[in-house]
Short mmCIF file of C-alpha atoms in Angstrom, two decimals:
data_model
loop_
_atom_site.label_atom_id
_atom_site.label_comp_id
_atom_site.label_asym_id
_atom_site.label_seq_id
_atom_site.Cartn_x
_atom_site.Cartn_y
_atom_site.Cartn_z
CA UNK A 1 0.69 7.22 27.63
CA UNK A 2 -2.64 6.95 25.79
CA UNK A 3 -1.13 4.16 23.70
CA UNK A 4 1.88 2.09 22.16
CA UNK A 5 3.02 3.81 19.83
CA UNK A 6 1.55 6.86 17.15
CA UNK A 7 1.80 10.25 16.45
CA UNK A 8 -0.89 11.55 18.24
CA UNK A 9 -0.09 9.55 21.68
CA UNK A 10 -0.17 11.22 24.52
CA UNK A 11 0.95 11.65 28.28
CA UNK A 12 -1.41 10.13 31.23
CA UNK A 13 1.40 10.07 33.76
CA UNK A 14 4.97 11.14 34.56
CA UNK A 15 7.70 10.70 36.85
CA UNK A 16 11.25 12.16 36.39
CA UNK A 17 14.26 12.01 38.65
CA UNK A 18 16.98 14.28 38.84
CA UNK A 19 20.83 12.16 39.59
CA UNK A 20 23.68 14.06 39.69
CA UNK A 21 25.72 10.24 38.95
CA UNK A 22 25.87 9.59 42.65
CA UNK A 23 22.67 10.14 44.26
CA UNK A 24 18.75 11.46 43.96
CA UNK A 25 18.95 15.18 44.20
CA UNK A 26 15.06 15.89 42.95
CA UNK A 27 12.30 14.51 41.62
CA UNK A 28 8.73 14.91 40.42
CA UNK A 29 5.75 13.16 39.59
CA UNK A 30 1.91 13.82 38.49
CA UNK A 31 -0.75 12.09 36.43
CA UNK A 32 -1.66 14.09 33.40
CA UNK A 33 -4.95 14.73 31.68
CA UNK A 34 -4.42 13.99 28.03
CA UNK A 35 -7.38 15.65 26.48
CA UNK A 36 -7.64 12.18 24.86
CA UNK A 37 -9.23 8.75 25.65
CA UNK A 38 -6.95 5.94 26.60
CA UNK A 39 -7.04 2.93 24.83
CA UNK A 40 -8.59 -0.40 26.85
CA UNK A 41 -4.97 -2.37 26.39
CA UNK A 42 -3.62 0.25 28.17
CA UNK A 43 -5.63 0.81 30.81
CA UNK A 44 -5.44 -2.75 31.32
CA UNK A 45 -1.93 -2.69 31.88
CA UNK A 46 -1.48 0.11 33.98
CA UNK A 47 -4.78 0.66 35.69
CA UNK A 48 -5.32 4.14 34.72
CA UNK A 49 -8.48 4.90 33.04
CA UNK A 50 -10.34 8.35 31.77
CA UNK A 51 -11.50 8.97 35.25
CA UNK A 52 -8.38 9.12 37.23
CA UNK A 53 -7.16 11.87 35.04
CA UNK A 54 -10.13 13.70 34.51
CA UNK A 55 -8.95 16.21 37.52
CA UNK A 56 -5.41 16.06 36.67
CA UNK A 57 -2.90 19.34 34.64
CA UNK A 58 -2.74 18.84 30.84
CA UNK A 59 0.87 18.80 29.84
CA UNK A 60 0.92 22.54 29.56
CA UNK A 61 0.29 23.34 32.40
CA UNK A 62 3.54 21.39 33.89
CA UNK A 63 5.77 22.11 30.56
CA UNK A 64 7.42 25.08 32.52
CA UNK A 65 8.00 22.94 35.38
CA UNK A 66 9.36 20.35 32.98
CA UNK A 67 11.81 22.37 31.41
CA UNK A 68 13.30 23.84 34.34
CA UNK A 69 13.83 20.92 35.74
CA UNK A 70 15.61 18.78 32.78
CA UNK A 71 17.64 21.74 31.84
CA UNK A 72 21.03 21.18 31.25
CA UNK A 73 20.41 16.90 31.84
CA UNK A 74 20.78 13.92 29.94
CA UNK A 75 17.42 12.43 28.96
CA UNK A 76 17.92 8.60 30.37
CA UNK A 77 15.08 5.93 30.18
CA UNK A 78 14.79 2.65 29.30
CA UNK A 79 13.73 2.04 25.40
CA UNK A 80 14.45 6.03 25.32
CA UNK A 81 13.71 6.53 22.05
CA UNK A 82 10.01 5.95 23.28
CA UNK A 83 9.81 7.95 26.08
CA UNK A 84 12.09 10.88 24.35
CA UNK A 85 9.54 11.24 21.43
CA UNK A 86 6.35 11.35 23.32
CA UNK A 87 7.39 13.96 25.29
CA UNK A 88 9.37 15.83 22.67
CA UNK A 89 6.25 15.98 20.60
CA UNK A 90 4.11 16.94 23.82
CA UNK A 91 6.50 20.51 23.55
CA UNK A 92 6.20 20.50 19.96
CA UNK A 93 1.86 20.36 20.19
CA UNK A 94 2.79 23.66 22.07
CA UNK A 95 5.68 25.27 20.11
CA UNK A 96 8.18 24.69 22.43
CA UNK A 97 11.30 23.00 21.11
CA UNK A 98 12.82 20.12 23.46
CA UNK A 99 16.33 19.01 22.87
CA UNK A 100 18.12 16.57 25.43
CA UNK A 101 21.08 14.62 25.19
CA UNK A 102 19.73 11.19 25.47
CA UNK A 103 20.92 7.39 26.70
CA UNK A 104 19.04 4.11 26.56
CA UNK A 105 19.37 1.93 29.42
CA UNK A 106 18.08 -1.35 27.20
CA UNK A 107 21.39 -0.19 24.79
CA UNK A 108 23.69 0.52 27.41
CA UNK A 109 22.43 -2.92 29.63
CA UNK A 110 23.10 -5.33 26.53
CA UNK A 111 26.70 -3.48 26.70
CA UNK A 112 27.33 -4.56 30.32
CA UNK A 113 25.20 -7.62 30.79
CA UNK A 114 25.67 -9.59 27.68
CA UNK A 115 23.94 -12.95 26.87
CA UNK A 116 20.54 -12.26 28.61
CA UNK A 117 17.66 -13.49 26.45
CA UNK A 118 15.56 -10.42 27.15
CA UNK A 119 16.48 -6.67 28.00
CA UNK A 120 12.75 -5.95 29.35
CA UNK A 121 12.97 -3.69 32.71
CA UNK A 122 11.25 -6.50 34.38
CA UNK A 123 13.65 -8.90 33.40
CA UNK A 124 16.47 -7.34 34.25
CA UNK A 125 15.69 -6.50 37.46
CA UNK A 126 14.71 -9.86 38.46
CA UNK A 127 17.99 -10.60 36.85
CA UNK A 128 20.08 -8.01 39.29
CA UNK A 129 17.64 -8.37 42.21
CA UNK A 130 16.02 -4.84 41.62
CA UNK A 131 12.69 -3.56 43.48
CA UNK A 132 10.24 -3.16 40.80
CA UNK A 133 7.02 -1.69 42.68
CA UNK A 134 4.08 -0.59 40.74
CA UNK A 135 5.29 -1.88 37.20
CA UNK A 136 3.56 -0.18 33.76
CA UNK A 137 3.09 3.31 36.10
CA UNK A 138 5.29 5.88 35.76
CA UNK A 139 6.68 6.41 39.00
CA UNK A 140 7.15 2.30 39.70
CA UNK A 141 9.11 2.07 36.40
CA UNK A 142 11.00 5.61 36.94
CA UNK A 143 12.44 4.33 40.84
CA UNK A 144 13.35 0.47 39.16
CA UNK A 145 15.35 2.49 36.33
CA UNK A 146 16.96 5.13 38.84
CA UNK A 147 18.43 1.55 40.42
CA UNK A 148 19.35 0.38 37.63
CA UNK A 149 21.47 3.06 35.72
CA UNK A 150 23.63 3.21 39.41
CA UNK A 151 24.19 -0.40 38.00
CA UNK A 152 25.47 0.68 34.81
CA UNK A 153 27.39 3.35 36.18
CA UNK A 154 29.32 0.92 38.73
CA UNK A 155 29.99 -1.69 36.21
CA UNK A 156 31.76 1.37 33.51
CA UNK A 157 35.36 1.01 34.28
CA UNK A 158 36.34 2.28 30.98
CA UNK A 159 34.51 5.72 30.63
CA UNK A 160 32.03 3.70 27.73
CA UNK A 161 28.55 6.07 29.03
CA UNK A 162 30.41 9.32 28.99
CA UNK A 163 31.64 8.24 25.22
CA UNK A 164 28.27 7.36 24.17
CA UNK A 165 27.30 10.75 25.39
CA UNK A 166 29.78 12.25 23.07
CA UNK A 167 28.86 10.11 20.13
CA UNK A 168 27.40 10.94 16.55
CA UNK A 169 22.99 11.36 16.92
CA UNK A 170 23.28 8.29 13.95
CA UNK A 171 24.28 5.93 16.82
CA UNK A 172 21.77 7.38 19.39
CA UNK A 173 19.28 6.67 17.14
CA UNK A 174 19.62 3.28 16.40
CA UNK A 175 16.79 1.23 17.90
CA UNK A 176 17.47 0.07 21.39
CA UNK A 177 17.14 -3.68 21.39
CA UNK A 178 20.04 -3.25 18.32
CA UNK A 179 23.91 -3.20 18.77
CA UNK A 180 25.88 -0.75 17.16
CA UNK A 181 28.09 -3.90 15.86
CA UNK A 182 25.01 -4.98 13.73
CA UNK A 183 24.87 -1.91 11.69
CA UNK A 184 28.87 -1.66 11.41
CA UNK A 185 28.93 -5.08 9.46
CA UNK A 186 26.53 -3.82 6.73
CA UNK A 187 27.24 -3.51 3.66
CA UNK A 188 27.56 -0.54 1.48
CA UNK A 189 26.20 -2.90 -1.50
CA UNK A 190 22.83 -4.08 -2.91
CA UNK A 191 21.21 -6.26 -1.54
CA UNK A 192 18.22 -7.52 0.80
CA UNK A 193 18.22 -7.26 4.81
CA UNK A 194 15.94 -8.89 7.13
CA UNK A 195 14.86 -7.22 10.31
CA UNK A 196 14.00 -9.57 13.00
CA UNK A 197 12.69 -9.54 16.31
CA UNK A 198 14.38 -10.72 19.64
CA UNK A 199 12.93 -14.49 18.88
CA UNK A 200 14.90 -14.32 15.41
CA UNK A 201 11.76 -13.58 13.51
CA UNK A 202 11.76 -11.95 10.30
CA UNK A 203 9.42 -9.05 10.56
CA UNK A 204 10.52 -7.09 7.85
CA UNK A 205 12.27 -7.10 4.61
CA UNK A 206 13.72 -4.87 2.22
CA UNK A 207 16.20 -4.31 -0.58
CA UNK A 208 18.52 -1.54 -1.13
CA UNK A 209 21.32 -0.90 -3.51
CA UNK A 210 23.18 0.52 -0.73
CA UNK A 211 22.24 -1.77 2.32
CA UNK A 212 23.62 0.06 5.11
CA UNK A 213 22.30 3.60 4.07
CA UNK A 214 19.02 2.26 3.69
CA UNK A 215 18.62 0.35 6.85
CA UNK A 216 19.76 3.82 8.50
CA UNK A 217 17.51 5.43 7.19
CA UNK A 218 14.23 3.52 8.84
CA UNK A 219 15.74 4.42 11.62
CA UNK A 220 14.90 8.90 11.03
CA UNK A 221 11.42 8.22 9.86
CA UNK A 222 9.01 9.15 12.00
CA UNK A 223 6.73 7.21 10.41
CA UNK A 224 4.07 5.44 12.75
CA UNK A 225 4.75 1.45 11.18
CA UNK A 226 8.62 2.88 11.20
CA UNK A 227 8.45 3.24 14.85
CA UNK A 228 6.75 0.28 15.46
CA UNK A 229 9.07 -1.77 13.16
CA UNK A 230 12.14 -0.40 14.76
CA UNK A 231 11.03 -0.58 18.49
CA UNK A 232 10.64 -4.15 17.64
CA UNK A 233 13.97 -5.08 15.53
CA UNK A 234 16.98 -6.88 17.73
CA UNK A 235 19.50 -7.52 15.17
CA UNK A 236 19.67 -7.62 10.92
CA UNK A 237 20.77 -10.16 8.71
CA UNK A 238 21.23 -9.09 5.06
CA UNK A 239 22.20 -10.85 1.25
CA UNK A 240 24.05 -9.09 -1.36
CA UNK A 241 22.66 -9.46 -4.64
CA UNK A 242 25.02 -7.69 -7.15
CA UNK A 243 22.86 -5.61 -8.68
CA UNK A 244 19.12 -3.97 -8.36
CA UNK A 245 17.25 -6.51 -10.52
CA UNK A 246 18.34 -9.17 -8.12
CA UNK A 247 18.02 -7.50 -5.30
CA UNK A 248 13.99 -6.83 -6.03
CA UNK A 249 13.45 -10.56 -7.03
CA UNK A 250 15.43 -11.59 -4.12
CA UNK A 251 13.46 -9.33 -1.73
CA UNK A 252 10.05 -10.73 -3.63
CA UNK A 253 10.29 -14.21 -2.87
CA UNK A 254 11.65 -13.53 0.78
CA UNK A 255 8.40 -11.96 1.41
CA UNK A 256 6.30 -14.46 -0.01
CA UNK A 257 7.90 -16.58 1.88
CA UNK A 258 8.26 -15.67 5.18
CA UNK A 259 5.21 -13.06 5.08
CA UNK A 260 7.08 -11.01 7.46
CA UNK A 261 4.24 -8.81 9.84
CA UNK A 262 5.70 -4.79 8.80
CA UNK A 263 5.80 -6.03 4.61
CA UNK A 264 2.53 -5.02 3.57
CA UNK A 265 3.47 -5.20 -0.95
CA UNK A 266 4.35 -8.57 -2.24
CA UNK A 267 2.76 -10.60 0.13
CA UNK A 268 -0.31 -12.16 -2.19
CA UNK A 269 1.23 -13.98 -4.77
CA UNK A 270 -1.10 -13.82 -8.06
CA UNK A 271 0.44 -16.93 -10.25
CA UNK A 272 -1.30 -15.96 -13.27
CA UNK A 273 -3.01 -17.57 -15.90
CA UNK A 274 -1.37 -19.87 -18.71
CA UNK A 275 -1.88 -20.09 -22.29
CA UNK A 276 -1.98 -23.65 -23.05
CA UNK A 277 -3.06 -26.01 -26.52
CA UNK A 278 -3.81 -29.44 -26.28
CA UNK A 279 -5.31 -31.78 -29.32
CA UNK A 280 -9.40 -32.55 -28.79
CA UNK A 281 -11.29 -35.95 -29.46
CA UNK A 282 -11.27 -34.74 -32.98
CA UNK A 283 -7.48 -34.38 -33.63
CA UNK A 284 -7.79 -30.61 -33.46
CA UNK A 285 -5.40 -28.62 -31.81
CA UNK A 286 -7.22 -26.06 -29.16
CA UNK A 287 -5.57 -23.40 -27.72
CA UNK A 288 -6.91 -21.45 -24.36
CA UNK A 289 -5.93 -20.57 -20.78
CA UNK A 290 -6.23 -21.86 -17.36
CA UNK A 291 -5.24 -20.91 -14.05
CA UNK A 292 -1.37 -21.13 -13.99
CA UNK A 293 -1.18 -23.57 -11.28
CA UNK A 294 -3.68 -26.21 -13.53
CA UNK A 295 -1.41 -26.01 -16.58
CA UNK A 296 1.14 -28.53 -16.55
CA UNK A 297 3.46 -26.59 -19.39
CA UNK A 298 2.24 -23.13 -20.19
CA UNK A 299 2.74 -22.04 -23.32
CA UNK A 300 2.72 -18.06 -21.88
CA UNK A 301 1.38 -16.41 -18.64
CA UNK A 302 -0.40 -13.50 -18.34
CA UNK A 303 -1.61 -11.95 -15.05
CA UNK A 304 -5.49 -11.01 -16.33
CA UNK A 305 -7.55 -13.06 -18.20
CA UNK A 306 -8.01 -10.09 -20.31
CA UNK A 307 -4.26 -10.35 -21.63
CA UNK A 308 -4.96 -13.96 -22.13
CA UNK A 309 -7.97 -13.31 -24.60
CA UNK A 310 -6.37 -10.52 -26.26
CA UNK A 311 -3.40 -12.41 -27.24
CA UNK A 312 -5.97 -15.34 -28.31
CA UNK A 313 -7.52 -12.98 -30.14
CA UNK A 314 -4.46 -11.42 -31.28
CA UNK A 315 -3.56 -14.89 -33.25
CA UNK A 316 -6.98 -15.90 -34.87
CA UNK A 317 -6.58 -12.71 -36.44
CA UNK A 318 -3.48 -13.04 -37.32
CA UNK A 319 -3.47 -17.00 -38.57
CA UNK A 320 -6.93 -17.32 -39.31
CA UNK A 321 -7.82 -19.26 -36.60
CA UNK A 322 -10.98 -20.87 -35.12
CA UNK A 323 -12.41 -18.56 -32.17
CA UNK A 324 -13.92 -21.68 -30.94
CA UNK A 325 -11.20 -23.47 -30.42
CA UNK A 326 -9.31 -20.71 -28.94
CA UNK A 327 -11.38 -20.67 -26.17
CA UNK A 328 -13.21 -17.66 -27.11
CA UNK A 329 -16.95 -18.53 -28.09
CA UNK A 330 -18.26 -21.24 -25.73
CA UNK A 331 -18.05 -24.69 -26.81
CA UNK A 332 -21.96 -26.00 -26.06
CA UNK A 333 -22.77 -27.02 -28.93
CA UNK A 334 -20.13 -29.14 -31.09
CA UNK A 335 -21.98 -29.27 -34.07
CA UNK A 336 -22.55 -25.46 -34.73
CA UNK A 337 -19.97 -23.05 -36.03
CA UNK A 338 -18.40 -19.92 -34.57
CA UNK A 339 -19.94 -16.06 -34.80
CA UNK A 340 -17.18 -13.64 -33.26
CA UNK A 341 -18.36 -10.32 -32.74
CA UNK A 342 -15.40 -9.42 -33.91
CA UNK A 343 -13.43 -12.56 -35.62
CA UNK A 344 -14.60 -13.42 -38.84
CA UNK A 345 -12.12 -15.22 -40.77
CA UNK A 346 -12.40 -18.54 -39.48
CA UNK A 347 -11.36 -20.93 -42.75
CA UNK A 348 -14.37 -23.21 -41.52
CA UNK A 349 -12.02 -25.57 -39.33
CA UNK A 350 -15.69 -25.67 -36.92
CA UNK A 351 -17.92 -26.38 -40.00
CA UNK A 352 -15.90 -29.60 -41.64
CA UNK A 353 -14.99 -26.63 -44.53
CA UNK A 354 -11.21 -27.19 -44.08
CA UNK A 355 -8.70 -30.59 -42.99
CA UNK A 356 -7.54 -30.89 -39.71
CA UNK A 357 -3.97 -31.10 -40.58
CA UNK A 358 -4.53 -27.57 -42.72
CA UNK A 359 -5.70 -25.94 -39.72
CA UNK A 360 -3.32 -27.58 -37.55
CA UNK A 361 -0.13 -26.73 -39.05
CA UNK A 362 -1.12 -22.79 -39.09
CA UNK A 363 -1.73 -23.00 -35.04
CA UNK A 364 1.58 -24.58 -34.94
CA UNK A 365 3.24 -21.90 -37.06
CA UNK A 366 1.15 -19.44 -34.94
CA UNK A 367 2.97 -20.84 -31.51
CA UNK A 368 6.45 -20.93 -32.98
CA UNK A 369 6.19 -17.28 -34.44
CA UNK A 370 4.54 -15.61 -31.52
CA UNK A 371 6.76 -12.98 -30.05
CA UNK A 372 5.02 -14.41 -26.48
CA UNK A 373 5.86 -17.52 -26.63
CA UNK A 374 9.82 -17.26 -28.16
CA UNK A 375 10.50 -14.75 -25.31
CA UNK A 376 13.70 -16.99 -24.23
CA UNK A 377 16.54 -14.88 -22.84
CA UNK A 378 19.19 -14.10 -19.72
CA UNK A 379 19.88 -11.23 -18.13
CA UNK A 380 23.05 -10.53 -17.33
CA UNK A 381 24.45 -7.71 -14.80
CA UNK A 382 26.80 -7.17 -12.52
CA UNK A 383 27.78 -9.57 -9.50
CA UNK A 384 28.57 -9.64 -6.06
CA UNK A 385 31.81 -9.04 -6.56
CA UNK A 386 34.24 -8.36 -9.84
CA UNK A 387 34.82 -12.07 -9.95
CA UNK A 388 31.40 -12.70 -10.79
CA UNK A 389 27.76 -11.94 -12.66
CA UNK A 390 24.31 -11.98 -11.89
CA UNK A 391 21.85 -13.90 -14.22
CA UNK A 392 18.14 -14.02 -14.86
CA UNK A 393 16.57 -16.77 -16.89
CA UNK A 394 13.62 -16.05 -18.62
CA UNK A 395 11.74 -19.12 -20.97
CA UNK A 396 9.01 -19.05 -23.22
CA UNK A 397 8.45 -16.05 -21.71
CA UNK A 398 8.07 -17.17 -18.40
CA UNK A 399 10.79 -16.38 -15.22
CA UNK A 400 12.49 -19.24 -14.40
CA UNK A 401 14.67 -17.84 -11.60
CA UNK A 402 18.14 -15.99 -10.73
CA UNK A 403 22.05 -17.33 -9.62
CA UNK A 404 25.11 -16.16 -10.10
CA UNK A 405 28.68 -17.45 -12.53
CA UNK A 406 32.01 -16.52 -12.39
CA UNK A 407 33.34 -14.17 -15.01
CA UNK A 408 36.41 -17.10 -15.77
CA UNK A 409 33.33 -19.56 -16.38
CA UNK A 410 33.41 -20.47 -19.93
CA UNK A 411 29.59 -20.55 -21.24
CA UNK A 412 29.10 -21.23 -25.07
CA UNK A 413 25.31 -21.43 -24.83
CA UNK A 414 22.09 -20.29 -23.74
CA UNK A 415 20.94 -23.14 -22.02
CA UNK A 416 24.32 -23.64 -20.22
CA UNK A 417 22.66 -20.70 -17.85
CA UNK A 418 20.54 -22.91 -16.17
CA UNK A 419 23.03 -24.78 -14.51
CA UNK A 420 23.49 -21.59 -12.46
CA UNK A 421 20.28 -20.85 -11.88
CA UNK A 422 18.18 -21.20 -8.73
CA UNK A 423 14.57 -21.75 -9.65
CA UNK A 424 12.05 -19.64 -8.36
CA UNK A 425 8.20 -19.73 -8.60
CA UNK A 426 6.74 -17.25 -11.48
CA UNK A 427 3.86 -14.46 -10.10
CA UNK A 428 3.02 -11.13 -11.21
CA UNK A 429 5.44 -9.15 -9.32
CA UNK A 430 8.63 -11.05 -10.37
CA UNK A 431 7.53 -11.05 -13.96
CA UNK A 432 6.65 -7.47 -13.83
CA UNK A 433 10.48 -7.12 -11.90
CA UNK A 434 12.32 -8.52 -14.98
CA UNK A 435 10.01 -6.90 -17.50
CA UNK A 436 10.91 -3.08 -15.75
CA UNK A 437 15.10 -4.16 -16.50
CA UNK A 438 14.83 -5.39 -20.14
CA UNK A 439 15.07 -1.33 -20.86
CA UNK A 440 18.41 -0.89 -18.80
CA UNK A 441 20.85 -2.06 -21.69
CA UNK A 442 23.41 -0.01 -20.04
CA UNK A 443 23.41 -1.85 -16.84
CA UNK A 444 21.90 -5.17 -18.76
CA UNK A 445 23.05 -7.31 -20.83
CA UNK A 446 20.43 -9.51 -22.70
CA UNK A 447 21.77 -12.93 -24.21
CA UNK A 448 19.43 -14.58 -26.47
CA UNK A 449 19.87 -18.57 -28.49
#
């Protein structure tokens, strides 16, 4: 083909052999002009380039030919899901509809050679002492495959190909390099799952309230990064979480942290900015904000420094506060007073006009009565199982992470939560996570000191 993978790829060359499940009864084979350039990877790896198919038939002209001759056949190659698709949307491109029974010799290999560490056609024959002549070009690859389905078909004593043949399309369509064991041990819960790749590497992860429905699912979209992502999955781990809420925090900091290569959301972490107070040279008590990571205990955290300056603004308003030492007018010159464009009832804190300890005790009352800063709650919601809840901790407004108790656990307090909680790192996306649920009372339940 033109390329790896894509809607738009398209046939450069293609070899197909007629078996009647003893021996070679027919077979064909012809380069094909695509009508489209071919990428340089792939001309590297099979040596066909622009030029050698300049002369050859487009696909339309051999679609007849193609037709007749897989008429009544089962559609066999190895990763078939790849080959099957190309050439079923070839037909489509010229509103002809292609339907073919369909098996995977990858699927049906890790059924009758177990243990191998890889399924590649190369591999394998090296592994059974198969020819493999011309590899990457269609007829090469075609002959080796021919070989090796005889293989298959010696080694199934108990009738396991014709069954697979007669199974449900949901199982053809799993992804090759993945057993239909893996998908029968998912849950119908919610939860996250990890796809990874045949070197155990997560390269995907998602979270579903119904894990094995959604997992299915990647597997009908036709989707270019679908493809790609399930051509490349060999097995699936998965975590229930109990509910939705945990499931989306759960699936947050998995991709933060393993920054798996098909999870494109979630993967930049923005930690925020903190409010924070400290007491100056002058026994004042300033207030402003900071990158999150430079505050040692934040007061609040807001993900735009915008938020941070309206709620600044928000309390000099409110208490009367200084606008200079809220971080709001620059502090250059120590001396001079503060002019707020919009502020202007300052008690005169900056000009010596009122006691420290005056204007003190009203930032302290503004801290402790600030709806921001007494945000202190756990959500609680359904568990993995009826033996059990799942929490959120959320203090000073800040997310402090997730865990689950038992339902027999006997919890007289707030802070007895945390001894069930697993912290977790506080960014924009979990924060905006929790904020989303504090709506779903029904689902929810929100315990406050």
């Amino acid at each position: 083909t033109t390329g790896l993978a894509g809607t738009y790829n398209k046939v450069t060359e293609i070899a197909v052999v007629i078996h009647d499940g003893s021996k070679v009864i027919s077979e064909f084979h012809t380069l094909v002009n695509p009508q489209a350039p071919i990428t340089p990877y792939v001309v590297g790896l099979t040596g066909i380039d622009d030029s050698m198919v300049m002369d050859a038939p487009v696909f339309g002209e051999i679609a007849d030919q193609l037709l007749a001759l897989t008429e009544g056949c089962v559609f066999v190659a190895h990763n078939v899901g790849f080959d099957y698709r190309v050439i079923q949307n070839e037909f489509k491109a010229l509103g002809i509809s292609f339907d073919r029974k369909r098996l995977c010799t990858v699927r049906l290999s890790r059924k009758f050679f177990p243990g191998l560490r890889s399924y590649s056609l190369g591999k394998l024959c090296s592994y059974l002492g198969i020819e493999l002549n011309n590899r990457h070009r269609a007829k090469g690859d075609t002959d080796a495959t021919v070989v090796l389905f005889e293989k298959l078909l010696e080694n199934d004593h108990e009738g396991y190909i014709l069954g697979q043949l007669n199974s449900r399309k949901s199982e053809a369509a799993l992804p090759s390099l993945l057993s239909k064991e893996t998908i029968e041990k998912l849950p119908p819960r919610p939860g996250v799952y990890y796809f990874k790749n045949s070197n155990g590497v997560i390269i995907y992860v998602g979270k579903a309230i119904h894990i094995k429905k959604r997992v299915l699912s990647h597997f009908y979209d036709k989707k270019e990064n679908e493809i790609a992502l399930c051509r490349e999955t060999a097995t699936i781990d998965f975590e229930e979480s109990g509910n939705e809420l945990l499931a989306l925090l759960m699936e947050s900091v998995a991709i933060k942290r393993h920054f798996p290569k098909f999870n494109r959301a979630q993967r930049i972490s923005n930690k925020g900015y903190a409010i924070l107070s400290y007491t100056n040279r002058l026994g004042i008590i300033q207030l402003g904000y900071n990158k999150t990571k430079l505050v040692l205990k934040p007061l609040a955290i807001f993900y735009k420094i915008s938020d941070c300056i309206a709620f600044l603004e928000d309390l000099c308003e409110q208490f009367e506060l200084c606008p200079k030492y809220t971080q709001l007018l620059p502090s250059s010159n120590s001396k001079a007073g503060c002019d707020h464009f919009k502020l202007d009832n300052c008690r005169g804190i900056c000009k010596g006009e009122e006691s420290v300890e005056d204007y003190n005790s009203r930032v302290k009352e503004a801290l402790e009565t600030s709806k921001v800063l007494a945000d202190n709650f756990v959500l609680i919601g359904p568990g993995r199982n009826a033996g059990e809840r799942g929490i959120v901790w959320v203090e000073n407004g800040i997310y402090r992470g997730y865990g689950f108790v038992e339902t027999t656990q006997q919890i007289s307090s707030y802070t007895q939560f945390m001894d069930y909680i697993q912290l977790q790192s506080n960014d924009n996306d979990s924060y905006n996570i929790v904020r989303q649920f504090l709506t779903k009372e029904k689902d929810y339940k929100i315990i406050r000191p």
